[in-house]
Short mmCIF file of C-alpha atoms in Angstrom, two decimals:
data_model
loop_
_atom_site.label_atom_id
_atom_site.label_comp_id
_atom_site.label_asym_id
_atom_site.label_seq_id
_atom_site.Cartn_x
_atom_site.Cartn_y
_atom_site.Cartn_z
CA MET E 1 50.23 -16.05 56.40
CA SER E 2 50.84 -16.72 60.09
CA SER E 3 49.08 -19.93 61.04
CA TRP E 4 47.84 -18.46 64.32
CA ALA E 5 46.46 -15.25 62.79
CA ARG E 6 42.77 -15.99 62.31
CA PRO E 7 39.54 -14.46 63.62
CA GLY E 8 38.92 -15.52 67.20
CA ALA E 9 42.59 -16.15 68.02
CA GLU E 10 43.91 -14.52 71.18
CA CYS E 11 47.24 -12.74 71.14
CA VAL E 12 49.37 -10.39 73.20
CA CYS E 13 50.98 -7.15 72.06
CA ILE E 14 54.78 -7.43 72.26
CA ASP E 15 55.70 -4.12 70.58
CA ASP E 16 53.67 -0.95 71.05
CA ALA E 17 56.12 1.50 69.45
CA TRP E 18 53.66 2.58 66.77
CA ASP E 19 55.16 4.85 64.12
CA MET E 20 52.02 6.26 62.54
CA PRO E 21 52.01 8.69 59.59
CA ALA E 22 50.74 12.19 60.44
CA PHE E 23 47.35 11.53 58.79
CA TYR E 24 46.66 8.73 61.28
CA LYS E 25 47.58 10.77 64.35
CA VAL E 26 44.02 11.26 65.43
CA PRO E 27 42.84 10.42 68.92
CA HIS E 28 42.43 6.70 68.69
CA ARG E 29 42.87 3.56 70.68
CA LEU E 30 46.11 1.65 70.04
CA PRO E 31 47.16 -1.77 71.28
CA MET E 32 49.26 -1.50 74.45
CA LEU E 33 52.28 -3.56 75.46
CA ASN E 34 51.27 -6.88 77.08
CA GLU E 35 47.60 -6.29 76.28
CA LEU E 36 45.55 -9.40 75.52
CA LEU E 37 43.54 -8.97 72.30
CA THR E 38 41.18 -11.05 70.16
CA VAL E 39 41.71 -11.06 66.38
CA ALA E 40 38.61 -9.82 64.55
CA ALA E 41 39.95 -9.74 60.97
CA VAL E 42 43.08 -10.66 59.03
CA GLN E 43 44.40 -9.46 55.68
CA ALA E 44 47.59 -9.99 53.69
CA LYS E 45 48.90 -6.84 52.04
CA ARG E 46 52.32 -5.89 50.67
CA GLY E 47 53.73 -9.25 51.76
CA GLU E 48 52.74 -8.72 55.42
CA VAL E 49 49.90 -9.97 57.61
CA TRP E 50 47.72 -7.26 59.17
CA LEU E 51 45.23 -7.58 62.02
CA LYS E 52 42.16 -5.89 63.47
CA PHE E 53 40.93 -6.59 66.99
CA SER E 54 37.54 -6.99 68.64
CA GLU E 55 38.59 -4.69 71.48
CA ILE E 56 39.56 -1.77 69.20
CA PRO E 57 36.96 0.08 67.08
CA ASP E 58 37.36 -0.35 63.31
CA ASP E 59 36.91 3.28 62.31
CA GLN E 60 38.10 6.00 64.61
CA SER E 61 37.58 9.68 63.93
CA CYS E 62 38.83 13.03 65.10
CA ASP E 63 35.99 15.50 65.79
CA GLY E 64 34.01 13.88 62.97
CA GLN E 65 36.23 15.45 60.31
CA ARG E 66 38.26 12.44 59.28
CA SER E 67 38.06 8.76 59.86
CA VAL E 68 40.79 6.16 59.65
CA ASP E 69 40.71 2.42 59.13
CA ILE E 70 43.76 1.12 60.99
CA TRP E 71 45.26 -2.36 60.68
CA TYR E 72 48.12 -3.53 62.90
CA ILE E 73 51.09 -5.58 61.65
CA SER E 74 51.07 -9.12 63.01
CA THR E 75 54.78 -9.09 63.93
CA SER E 76 53.89 -6.82 66.88
CA PHE E 77 51.83 -9.66 68.41
CA ARG E 78 52.35 -13.21 69.63
CA PRO E 79 49.64 -15.86 69.95
CA ILE E 80 48.36 -17.02 73.30
CA ILE E 81 48.85 -20.78 73.29
CA LYS E 82 46.73 -22.49 75.89
CA PRO E 83 48.02 -25.84 77.14
CA THR E 84 45.97 -28.95 76.59
CA VAL E 85 44.65 -31.00 79.50
CA GLU E 86 47.35 -33.58 78.76
CA GLN E 87 50.07 -30.91 78.97
CA ASP E 88 48.65 -29.62 82.26
CA ILE E 89 48.60 -33.12 83.74
CA ALA E 90 52.17 -33.79 82.55
CA LEU E 91 53.39 -30.78 84.58
CA PHE E 92 52.10 -32.32 87.81
CA LYS E 93 52.32 -36.04 87.03
CA HIS E 94 55.41 -36.51 89.19
CA HIS E 95 53.38 -35.37 92.21
CA LEU E 96 50.61 -37.82 91.41
CA ASP E 97 53.04 -40.70 90.96
CA GLN E 98 54.87 -40.22 94.26
CA VAL E 99 54.17 -42.81 96.91
CA PRO E 100 54.18 -41.47 100.46
CA ALA E 101 56.99 -42.82 102.63
CA GLU E 102 55.97 -45.44 105.17
CA GLN E 103 55.96 -44.30 108.74
#
């Protein structure tokens, strides 16, 4: 299982070319390219890791007649990796270490 794929993790959609079977083509909310999402649930099935998101309703229906439970494959997402304070400081350390020229 992907080490980043866990409830609460933030990720970004990198592939929104969803090829959904006809049964699932009900009006529903899909992840969009470059959208920031929060993982709500994770499951491993058929050798793949599948995700649900806090921002997208679990069950979506079409005029109340049918309801679908959609999971999204993790390979269409990348984790958001936030830098540590130490990494942030390292980016600007050279500015902090510079000594102003004498005038």
